Tab-separated table of C-alpha atoms in Angstrom:
chain	number	residue	atom	x	y	z
A	239	MET	CA	89.964	26.865	76.032
A	240	VAL	CA	91.247	30.445	75.955
A	241	LEU	CA	91.803	32.751	78.938
A	242	ILE	CA	90.909	36.373	78.254
A	243	SER	CA	90.980	39.385	80.536
A	244	LEU	CA	89.369	42.745	79.855
A	245	THR	CA	90.853	45.248	82.264
A	246	ALA	CA	90.420	48.924	83.011
A	247	SER	CA	92.191	50.703	85.840
A	248	HIS	CA	93.441	54.054	87.051
A	249	ARG	CA	96.442	53.571	84.734
A	250	GLU	CA	94.337	53.628	81.549
A	251	LEU	CA	91.329	55.750	82.544
A	252	ASP	CA	90.604	58.722	84.729
A	253	LEU	CA	88.562	57.833	87.790
A	254	ASP	CA	85.344	59.377	86.470
A	255	ALA	CA	85.500	57.195	83.344
A	256	LEU	CA	86.353	54.146	85.427
A	257	GLU	CA	83.399	54.856	87.705
A	258	ARG	CA	80.995	54.980	84.748
A	259	LEU	CA	82.404	51.763	83.321
A	260	SER	CA	82.054	49.768	86.551
A	261	SER	CA	78.748	51.178	87.786
A	262	GLY	CA	76.856	47.975	86.840
A	263	SER	CA	79.541	45.519	87.889
A	264	MET	CA	77.453	43.579	90.413
A	265	SER	CA	75.583	41.460	87.833
A	266	VAL	CA	77.950	41.489	84.861
A	267	GLY	CA	79.599	38.117	85.566
A	268	ARG	CA	76.293	36.242	85.890
A	269	THR	CA	74.901	37.879	82.776
A	270	ILE	CA	77.965	37.046	80.679
A	271	VAL	CA	78.015	33.357	81.606
A	272	GLY	CA	74.239	33.088	81.329
A	273	THR	CA	73.916	34.659	77.879
A	274	CYS	CA	77.160	33.890	76.036
A	275	ARG	CA	77.544	30.164	75.361
A	276	PRO	CA	81.317	30.105	74.621
A	277	VAL	CA	82.085	31.703	78.014
A	278	GLN	CA	82.530	28.841	80.483
A	279	GLY	CA	83.461	31.001	83.452
A	280	SER	CA	83.798	34.592	84.598
A	281	VAL	CA	85.327	36.410	87.574
A	282	VAL	CA	84.873	40.158	88.093
A	283	ILE	CA	87.213	42.355	90.132
A	284	SER	CA	85.696	45.748	90.901
A	285	THR	CA	87.586	47.970	93.342
A	286	CYS	CA	88.145	51.643	93.970
A	287	ASN	CA	90.680	51.868	91.138
A	288	ARG	CA	90.005	49.006	88.728
A	289	PHE	CA	87.314	47.048	86.897
A	290	GLU	CA	88.462	43.746	85.430
A	291	LEU	CA	86.769	40.760	83.796
A	292	TYR	CA	88.455	37.367	83.578
A	293	LEU	CA	86.852	34.944	81.124
A	294	ASP	CA	87.353	31.251	80.393
A	295	VAL	CA	86.239	30.901	76.767
A	296	ASP	CA	85.657	27.675	74.841
A	297	ALA	CA	87.047	28.921	71.529
A	298	PRO	CA	87.856	27.134	68.257
A	299	LEU	CA	91.027	28.239	66.515
A	300	ASP	CA	89.184	30.329	63.902
A	301	GLY	CA	88.475	32.927	66.576
A	302	ASP	CA	84.776	33.400	65.810
A	303	SER	CA	83.708	32.392	69.306
A	304	VAL	CA	86.240	34.706	70.926
A	305	ARG	CA	85.184	37.620	68.713
A	306	HIS	CA	81.561	36.988	69.570
A	307	ALA	CA	82.267	36.557	73.288
A	308	THR	CA	84.407	39.696	73.567
A	309	ARG	CA	81.956	41.890	71.701
A	310	HIS	CA	79.064	40.431	73.663
A	311	VAL	CA	80.865	41.215	76.917
A	312	ALA	CA	81.420	44.804	75.808
A	313	ASP	CA	77.697	45.110	75.013
A	314	ILE	CA	76.745	43.740	78.443
A	315	VAL	CA	79.110	46.095	80.250
A	316	ALA	CA	77.756	49.002	78.222
A	317	ALA	CA	74.139	48.124	78.961
A	318	SER	CA	74.764	47.733	82.691
A	319	SER	CA	76.857	50.899	82.962
A	320	GLY	CA	74.878	53.310	80.802
A	321	ILE	CA	77.693	53.853	78.285
A	322	THR	CA	77.936	53.001	74.598
A	323	PRO	CA	79.447	49.680	73.420
A	324	GLU	CA	82.136	51.661	71.600
A	325	VAL	CA	83.195	53.369	74.816
A	326	ALA	CA	83.275	49.986	76.564
A	327	VAL	CA	85.460	48.461	73.835
A	328	ASP	CA	87.855	51.407	73.882
A	329	SER	CA	88.068	51.389	77.693
A	330	PHE	CA	89.340	47.837	78.032
A	331	THR	CA	92.806	46.424	77.565
A	332	VAL	CA	92.451	42.876	76.222
A	333	ARG	CA	94.997	40.261	77.332
A	334	THR	CA	95.388	36.544	76.722
A	335	GLY	CA	97.559	33.592	77.665
A	336	THR	CA	100.622	34.422	79.745
A	337	GLU	CA	99.596	38.092	79.756
A	338	VAL	CA	96.414	37.256	81.693
A	339	ALA	CA	98.228	35.415	84.464
A	340	ALA	CA	101.092	37.918	84.658
A	341	HIS	CA	98.645	40.827	84.933
A	342	LEU	CA	96.432	39.238	87.589
A	343	PHE	CA	99.432	38.095	89.636
A	344	ALA	CA	100.853	41.637	89.512
A	345	VAL	CA	97.471	43.043	90.555
A	346	ALA	CA	97.176	40.620	93.477
A	347	ALA	CA	100.699	41.518	94.609
A	348	GLY	CA	99.827	45.236	94.660
A	349	LEU	CA	102.165	46.071	91.763
A	350	ASP	CA	99.417	47.684	89.669
A	351	SER	CA	97.835	49.696	92.490
A	352	MET	CA	97.803	53.448	93.066
A	353	VAL	CA	99.985	52.758	96.088
A	354	VAL	CA	102.479	50.135	94.917
A	355	GLY	CA	102.580	47.228	97.344
A	356	GLU	CA	99.165	47.815	98.931
A	357	ARG	CA	97.867	44.710	100.679
A	358	GLU	CA	94.092	45.251	100.490
A	359	ILE	CA	94.013	44.182	96.834
A	360	ALA	CA	95.067	40.625	97.742
A	361	GLY	CA	91.904	40.272	99.808
A	362	GLN	CA	89.822	41.824	97.035
A	363	VAL	CA	91.145	39.265	94.535
A	364	LYS	CA	90.191	36.452	96.947
A	365	ARG	CA	86.726	37.913	97.417
A	366	ALA	CA	86.232	38.185	93.670
A	367	LEU	CA	86.798	34.437	93.335
A	368	HIS	CA	84.533	33.762	96.327
A	369	GLU	CA	81.740	35.847	94.794
A	370	SER	CA	82.171	34.035	91.491
A	371	ARG	CA	81.813	30.710	93.278
A	372	HIS	CA	78.708	31.993	95.046
A	373	ASP	CA	77.229	33.087	91.709
A	374	GLY	CA	78.187	29.806	90.034
A	375	THR	CA	80.271	31.545	87.358
A	376	THR	CA	83.769	30.232	88.044
A	377	SER	CA	85.537	27.382	86.196
A	378	LYS	CA	88.397	24.976	86.926
A	379	THR	CA	90.832	27.137	84.983
A	380	LEU	CA	89.745	30.351	86.711
A	381	GLU	CA	89.944	28.614	90.092
A	382	LEU	CA	93.538	27.635	89.332
A	383	LEU	CA	94.332	31.131	88.020
A	384	PHE	CA	92.999	33.000	91.063
A	385	GLN	CA	94.330	30.564	93.643
A	386	THR	CA	97.764	30.819	92.031
A	387	ALA	CA	97.441	34.622	92.093
A	388	SER	CA	96.855	34.507	95.858
A	389	ARG	CA	99.872	32.252	96.383
A	390	THR	CA	102.027	34.523	94.228
A	391	SER	CA	100.907	37.554	96.234
A	392	LYS	CA	102.069	35.821	99.410
A	393	GLN	CA	105.417	34.981	97.799
A	394	VAL	CA	105.959	38.624	96.856
A	395	ALA	CA	105.057	39.718	100.387
A	396	HIS	CA	107.428	37.194	101.968
A	397	ARG	CA	110.351	37.508	99.549
A	398	THR	CA	110.439	41.287	99.130
A	399	THR	CA	110.060	44.269	101.442
A	400	LEU	CA	106.744	45.237	99.846
A	401	GLY	CA	104.892	43.055	102.333
A	402	GLY	CA	106.282	44.886	105.342
A	403	THR	CA	105.820	48.503	104.338
A	404	GLY	CA	102.143	48.718	105.321
A	405	ARG	CA	101.297	50.537	102.094
A	406	SER	CA	97.621	51.057	101.354
A	407	LEU	CA	95.181	53.716	100.254
A	408	VAL	CA	93.901	53.874	103.821
A	409	SER	CA	97.395	54.414	105.225
A	410	LEU	CA	98.209	57.012	102.577
A	411	GLY	CA	94.980	58.878	103.313
A	412	LEU	CA	95.545	58.831	107.063
A	413	ASP	CA	99.116	60.037	106.587
A	414	LEU	CA	97.849	62.982	104.538
A	415	ALA	CA	95.131	63.696	107.084
A	416	GLY	CA	97.665	63.529	109.906
A	417	GLU	CA	99.469	66.544	108.526
A	418	THR	CA	96.450	68.660	109.547
A	419	LEU	CA	94.891	66.776	112.454
A	420	ARG	CA	95.693	66.853	116.128
A	421	PRO	CA	97.877	63.832	117.061
A	422	TYR	CA	96.010	60.604	116.350
A	423	PRO	CA	95.887	59.414	119.985
A	424	ALA	CA	93.735	62.485	120.707
A	425	ALA	CA	91.749	62.381	117.438
A	426	ARG	CA	88.166	61.195	116.998
A	427	ALA	CA	87.332	59.172	113.890
A	428	VAL	CA	84.157	58.178	112.083
A	429	ILE	CA	84.139	55.393	109.496
A	430	ILE	CA	81.305	55.239	106.966
A	431	GLY	CA	80.870	51.701	105.661
A	432	THR	CA	81.466	48.184	106.966
A	433	GLY	CA	83.401	46.477	104.155
A	434	ALA	CA	87.052	45.525	103.747
A	435	TYR	CA	88.285	49.110	103.670
A	436	ALA	CA	86.396	49.823	106.886
A	437	GLY	CA	88.198	46.977	108.629
A	438	ALA	CA	91.534	48.168	107.232
A	439	SER	CA	90.698	51.683	108.429
A	440	VAL	CA	90.102	50.503	111.987
A	441	ALA	CA	93.446	48.681	111.976
A	442	ALA	CA	95.298	51.673	110.491
A	443	LEU	CA	93.753	54.111	112.968
A	444	ARG	CA	94.666	51.899	115.908
A	445	ALA	CA	98.202	51.527	114.590
A	446	ARG	CA	98.438	55.315	114.876
A	447	GLY	CA	97.089	55.322	118.423
A	448	CYS	CA	93.529	56.404	117.652
A	449	THR	CA	91.075	54.755	120.055
A	450	ASP	CA	87.950	56.904	119.612
A	451	VAL	CA	86.476	55.224	116.507
A	452	ARG	CA	82.814	55.151	115.518
A	453	VAL	CA	81.206	53.459	112.527
A	454	PHE	CA	78.110	54.380	110.522
A	455	SER	CA	76.250	52.227	108.017
A	456	GLY	CA	73.176	53.317	106.129
A	457	SER	CA	72.309	49.642	105.585
A	458	GLY	CA	72.134	48.924	109.320
A	459	ARG	CA	75.278	46.771	109.596
A	460	ALA	CA	77.127	49.135	111.944
A	461	ALA	CA	76.205	47.269	115.143
A	462	ASP	CA	77.594	43.930	113.948
A	463	PHE	CA	80.747	45.577	112.595
A	464	ALA	CA	81.238	47.540	115.813
A	465	ALA	CA	80.885	44.402	117.930
A	466	SER	CA	83.438	42.477	115.854
A	467	HIS	CA	85.955	45.359	115.715
A	468	ASP	CA	85.498	46.789	119.210
A	469	VAL	CA	84.359	50.227	118.044
A	470	VAL	CA	81.190	52.253	118.645
A	471	ALA	CA	78.208	52.065	116.283
A	472	VAL	CA	76.401	55.224	115.161
A	473	ASP	CA	72.636	54.887	114.947
A	474	VAL	CA	71.087	54.747	111.482
A	475	GLY	CA	69.729	58.087	110.346
A	476	PRO	CA	71.118	61.250	108.779
A	477	GLU	CA	70.959	63.318	111.968
A	478	SER	CA	72.819	60.634	113.912
A	479	LEU	CA	75.579	60.842	111.329
A	480	VAL	CA	75.576	64.656	111.501
A	481	GLU	CA	75.940	64.456	115.273
A	482	ALA	CA	78.884	62.056	114.952
A	483	LEU	CA	80.531	64.303	112.382
A	484	ALA	CA	80.210	67.297	114.683
A	485	ASP	CA	82.506	65.567	117.172
A	486	ALA	CA	84.888	64.055	114.603
A	487	ASP	CA	88.347	65.083	113.490
A	488	VAL	CA	88.668	62.622	110.628
A	489	VAL	CA	86.105	60.737	108.534
A	490	VAL	CA	86.927	57.707	106.377
A	491	SER	CA	84.110	57.016	103.927
A	492	CYS	CA	84.350	53.721	102.074
A	493	SER	CA	80.840	52.331	101.615
A	494	GLY	CA	80.436	52.786	97.855
A	495	ALA	CA	76.697	52.929	98.492
A	496	ARG	CA	75.895	56.029	96.491
A	497	ALA	CA	72.561	55.820	94.653
A	498	ARG	CA	71.650	56.941	91.160
A	499	ARG	CA	68.116	57.941	90.224
A	500	GLY	CA	66.825	58.202	86.686
A	501	ALA	CA	66.854	56.407	83.352
A	502	ALA	CA	69.934	54.520	82.161
A	503	GLY	CA	71.837	55.477	79.052
A	504	PRO	CA	74.878	57.509	78.102
A	505	ASP	CA	72.911	60.736	77.745
A	506	ALA	CA	70.268	60.158	80.400
A	507	GLU	CA	69.728	62.697	83.143
A	508	VAL	CA	70.343	61.226	86.589
A	509	SER	CA	70.282	62.607	90.076
A	510	ILE	CA	72.832	61.358	92.565
A	511	GLU	CA	72.289	60.693	96.236
A	512	TYR	CA	75.596	60.780	98.092
A	513	VAL	CA	76.158	59.014	101.392
A	514	LEU	CA	77.551	62.285	102.718
A	515	ASP	CA	76.308	65.529	101.182
A	516	ALA	CA	77.420	69.112	101.644
A	517	ALA	CA	74.337	70.108	103.640
A	518	ALA	CA	74.935	67.416	106.278
A	519	VAL	CA	78.594	68.369	106.625
A	520	ALA	CA	77.683	72.063	106.892
A	521	ARG	CA	75.225	71.300	109.725
A	522	ALA	CA	77.890	69.254	111.474
A	523	ARG	CA	80.355	72.127	111.233
A	524	GLU	CA	77.788	74.535	112.663
A	525	ARG	CA	77.288	72.265	115.661
A	526	ALA	CA	81.050	71.899	116.093
A	527	ALA	CA	81.415	75.698	116.046
A	528	ALA	CA	78.677	76.082	118.667
A	529	ARG	CA	80.449	73.578	120.929
A	530	ALA	CA	83.801	75.323	120.509
A	531	GLU	CA	82.463	78.144	122.716
A	532	ASP	CA	85.231	80.706	123.243
A	533	GLN	CA	87.684	79.065	120.829
A	534	PRO	CA	88.199	81.058	117.600
A	535	GLU	CA	87.009	78.148	115.470
A	536	PRO	CA	86.706	74.368	115.720
A	537	ASP	CA	89.494	72.119	114.523
A	538	ALA	CA	89.421	71.241	110.835
A	539	LEU	CA	87.483	68.169	109.728
A	540	VAL	CA	89.394	65.910	107.309
A	541	ILE	CA	87.272	63.626	105.124
A	542	LEU	CA	88.796	60.748	103.153
A	543	ASP	CA	86.545	59.457	100.357
A	544	LEU	CA	87.959	56.045	99.400
A	545	ALA	CA	84.975	54.895	97.325
A	546	LEU	CA	85.258	54.721	93.543
A	547	HIS	CA	81.561	55.558	93.270
A	548	ARG	CA	82.071	58.632	95.415
A	549	ASP	CA	80.443	58.492	98.825
A	550	VAL	CA	81.024	62.197	99.415
A	551	ASP	CA	79.549	65.048	97.407
A	552	PRO	CA	82.502	66.978	95.885
A	553	GLN	CA	80.821	70.203	97.069
A	554	VAL	CA	81.770	69.169	100.619
A	555	ALA	CA	85.207	70.589	99.786
A	556	ASP	CA	83.600	74.062	99.726
A	557	VAL	CA	82.346	73.816	103.318
A	558	GLU	CA	84.330	76.049	105.652
A	559	GLY	CA	86.861	74.172	107.766
A	560	VAL	CA	86.663	70.911	105.787
A	561	LEU	CA	89.475	69.196	103.860
A	562	LEU	CA	88.279	66.549	101.385
A	563	TYR	CA	90.733	63.977	100.016
A	564	ASP	CA	89.326	61.686	97.320
A	565	LEU	CA	90.960	58.998	95.192
A	566	SER	CA	92.308	61.554	92.730
A	567	THR	CA	94.093	63.350	95.566
A	568	LEU	CA	95.527	60.105	96.884
A	569	LYS	CA	96.682	59.051	93.429
A	570	ALA	CA	98.534	62.339	93.042
A	571	ASN	CA	100.243	61.834	96.409
A	572	ALA	CA	101.105	58.141	96.088
A	573	PRO	CA	104.739	57.570	97.082
A	574	ALA	CA	107.354	56.056	94.796
A	575	THR	CA	108.759	52.619	95.548
A	576	GLU	CA	112.363	51.495	95.359
A	577	VAL	CA	112.995	50.309	91.796
A	578	ALA	CA	114.987	47.227	92.805
A	579	VAL	CA	112.194	46.009	95.094
A	580	VAL	CA	109.570	46.388	92.378
A	581	GLU	CA	111.796	44.633	89.837
A	582	ARG	CA	112.291	41.726	92.245
A	583	ALA	CA	108.533	41.476	92.748
A	584	HIS	CA	107.944	41.500	88.985
A	585	ASP	CA	110.502	38.707	88.589
A	586	ILE	CA	108.544	36.582	91.066
A	587	VAL	CA	105.330	37.328	89.188
A	588	SER	CA	106.915	36.474	85.829
A	589	VAL	CA	108.179	33.098	87.022
A	590	ALA	CA	104.808	32.245	88.578
A	591	ALA	CA	102.963	33.242	85.386
A	592	GLY	CA	105.265	31.077	83.271
A	593	ARG	CA	104.690	28.069	85.516
A	594	PHE	CA	100.953	28.650	85.491
A	595	GLU	CA	100.930	28.723	81.689
A	596	GLU	CA	102.935	25.510	81.509
A	597	THR	CA	100.337	23.878	83.758
A	598	ARG	CA	97.369	25.328	81.855
A	599	LEU	CA	98.666	24.605	78.363
A	600	GLY	CA	100.427	21.444	79.476
A	601	ARG	CA	97.881	19.104	77.933
A	602	ALA	CA	99.169	19.690	74.414
A	603	ALA	CA	102.760	19.488	75.622
A	604	ASP	CA	102.052	16.362	77.666
A	605	ALA	CA	100.502	14.685	74.641
A	606	ALA	CA	103.660	15.392	72.633
A	607	VAL	CA	105.861	14.025	75.424
A	608	VAL	CA	103.693	10.891	75.774
A	609	ALA	CA	104.042	10.278	72.041
A	610	LEU	CA	107.804	10.598	72.382
A	611	LEU	CA	107.856	8.162	75.306
A	612	ASP	CA	105.719	5.692	73.326
A	613	GLU	CA	108.205	5.950	70.499
A	614	ALA	CA	111.057	5.321	72.958
A	615	GLU	CA	109.327	2.215	74.341
A	616	ALA	CA	108.903	0.889	70.817
A	617	THR	CA	112.631	1.448	70.249
A	618	VAL	CA	113.454	-0.390	73.490
A	619	ALA	CA	111.234	-3.317	72.514
A	620	ALA	CA	112.910	-3.576	69.105
A	621	GLU	CA	116.386	-3.466	70.656
A	622	VAL	CA	115.471	-6.145	73.210
A	623	GLU	CA	114.045	-8.399	70.525
A	624	ALA	CA	117.162	-8.051	68.390
A	625	ALA	CA	119.488	-8.637	71.361
A	626	VAL	CA	117.577	-11.759	72.430
A	627	ARG	CA	117.821	-13.180	68.906
A	628	ARG	CA	121.574	-12.573	68.904
A	629	LEU	CA	121.972	-14.224	72.318
A	630	GLU	CA	119.965	-17.296	71.303
A	631	ALA	CA	121.987	-17.596	68.104
A	632	GLU	CA	125.179	-17.614	70.166
A	633	LEU	CA	123.833	-20.235	72.599
A	634	GLY	CA	122.814	-22.575	69.798
A	635	PRO	CA	119.912	-25.067	69.662
A	636	TYR	CA	120.598	-26.477	73.131
A	637	GLY	CA	120.455	-23.124	74.945
A	638	GLY	CA	118.037	-20.214	75.230
A	639	ALA	CA	117.605	-16.787	76.822
A	640	THR	CA	116.249	-16.947	80.368
A	641	GLU	CA	113.838	-14.430	81.899
A	642	ASP	CA	116.770	-12.928	83.794
A	643	ASP	CA	118.679	-12.551	80.516
A	644	VAL	CA	115.758	-10.767	78.870
A	645	GLU	CA	115.242	-8.488	81.861
A	646	ALA	CA	118.906	-7.512	81.969
A	647	ILE	CA	118.881	-6.793	78.236
A	648	ALA	CA	115.705	-4.663	78.655
A	649	ARG	CA	117.188	-2.652	81.531
A	650	GLY	CA	120.287	-1.843	79.549
A	651	ALA	CA	118.344	-0.878	76.435
A	652	ARG	CA	115.940	1.322	78.428
A	653	ARG	CA	118.834	3.136	80.148
A	654	ARG	CA	120.492	3.906	76.817
A	655	VAL	CA	117.312	5.062	75.089
A	656	HIS	CA	116.055	7.223	77.971
A	657	ALA	CA	119.463	8.803	78.582
A	658	ALA	CA	119.369	10.069	75.020
A	659	LEU	CA	115.702	11.077	75.382
A	660	HIS	CA	115.922	13.837	78.023
A	661	ASP	CA	117.008	16.649	75.725
A	662	ARG	CA	114.386	15.660	73.135
A	663	ILE	CA	111.645	15.728	75.795
A	664	VAL	CA	112.660	19.249	76.830
A	665	GLU	CA	112.699	20.382	73.187
A	666	VAL	CA	109.382	18.735	72.306
A	667	ARG	CA	107.630	20.127	75.397
A	668	ALA	CA	108.925	23.637	74.762
A	669	ALA	CA	107.876	23.476	71.099
A	670	ALA	CA	104.394	22.207	72.005
A	671	LEU	CA	103.927	24.975	74.589
A	672	ALA	CA	105.109	27.627	72.121
A	673	ALA	CA	102.721	26.318	69.470
A	674	ALA	CA	99.805	26.326	71.927
A	675	ARG	CA	100.593	29.897	72.987
A	676	GLU	CA	100.824	31.059	69.382
A	677	ARG	CA	97.524	29.411	68.429
A	678	GLU	CA	95.833	31.079	71.408
A	679	ALA	CA	97.419	34.465	70.686
A	680	ALA	CA	96.298	34.228	67.053
A	681	VAL	CA	92.718	33.634	68.183
A	682	VAL	CA	92.703	36.701	70.395
A	683	ARG	CA	94.489	38.889	67.819
A	684	GLY	CA	91.680	38.014	65.453
A	685	ALA	CA	89.105	38.892	68.108
A	686	GLU	CA	90.721	42.271	68.787
A	687	GLU	CA	90.941	43.094	65.084
A	688	ALA	CA	87.312	42.141	64.587
A	689	LEU	CA	86.247	44.318	67.519
A	690	ARG	CA	88.151	47.332	66.213
A	691	GLY	CA	86.852	46.712	62.696
A	692	SER	CA	83.288	46.427	63.943
A	693	ARG	CA	83.641	49.694	65.835
A	694	ALA	CA	85.087	51.460	62.787
A	695	ALA	CA	82.231	50.173	60.627
A	696	GLU	CA	79.640	51.412	63.097
A	697	GLU	CA	81.308	54.818	63.247
A	698	SER	CA	81.344	55.101	59.455
A	699	ARG	CA	77.648	54.219	59.254
A	700	ALA	CA	76.900	56.858	61.882
């Protein structure tokens, strides 16, 4: 079995490219496992700044299955996202073995996020595994990988200061908004969406003293969310949202529910329906101005768009009196983190990844150690037999070795043999693990080379 990850994030791609790549992410995992026989399991992480596929592949050492599986995955992603297979292949970074675990553990710990140390990603990693279980696409190895990632994230949070800084995209956005808003205890907020970021937004607003919080959901889930978070639900309907916006100082939009209309394909014409368009915001500002009465102008409205698949029409930024902060803005304003803290967190991740790999690849190593122990037992048996013969020769024909004599001889022989065996066990296990890693890496190197070669051939034919 080979672990492979295909990852794309804000570090490798601009957010527009990442959005196109992940636009069909909902069904990719099921499709991959259902149509590609070598793939035994799949988990998909799709967030506001990353799209990652983790695959458990049953691959022979010649690499053909891995090459087929990886190319097939790229084709599926391309078909679901409306991009070409070549773009999909070029967009992904392929990892294997220790690299897979080390990357996922770093992601879960918030070390690969726009805001280093953000805590929301740990929950997103857990949900990705939960969704894979629900879809029936996980595997024993992926279960172990993702559960270990969650434990490692907790270790980083507890053993470094990253866990106590409260870093997140939501917090960063609210900090930026706070530079323009009235003080948060007097501010009025509207949250669009009811997912994990919505819950984090409620908590972050309350931490800043904001108590006037309303929530809107186009799918009708606002009432349940409001009841569970002690906020006020906005009725479904565009005019209800406009009315809420007219009274708001800050809007946090994190639904990711934008719709696309039109044929799929890299060159297809599509129309986009945003959750919040410029016309609705303009109407809200007109109502706010009318309510301002003798004031020169209403307070500015700050809108945070935290959805990768933009909730808010970019033209909203052109509406008078509106400040729009999207993911690109937040990325540009993400704070630096103390180098020593990040290095400590990476050390924790590295150790955890190494231990995970020893567990995952331990079967080959364990087999080598068992063979060594069998050899040691054979040596002990031979020594005992020889020692018993010597004892009986000394005792003569009228004596003989008793059971206690044999047991004492066996204990002594086993102590001597096993004392000399420890260093050999360590060496044999390390060699077996290294060989297993190299065989796996060779398989994936072959898959990557085949993918690049296939792409080059297609380009030359074109």
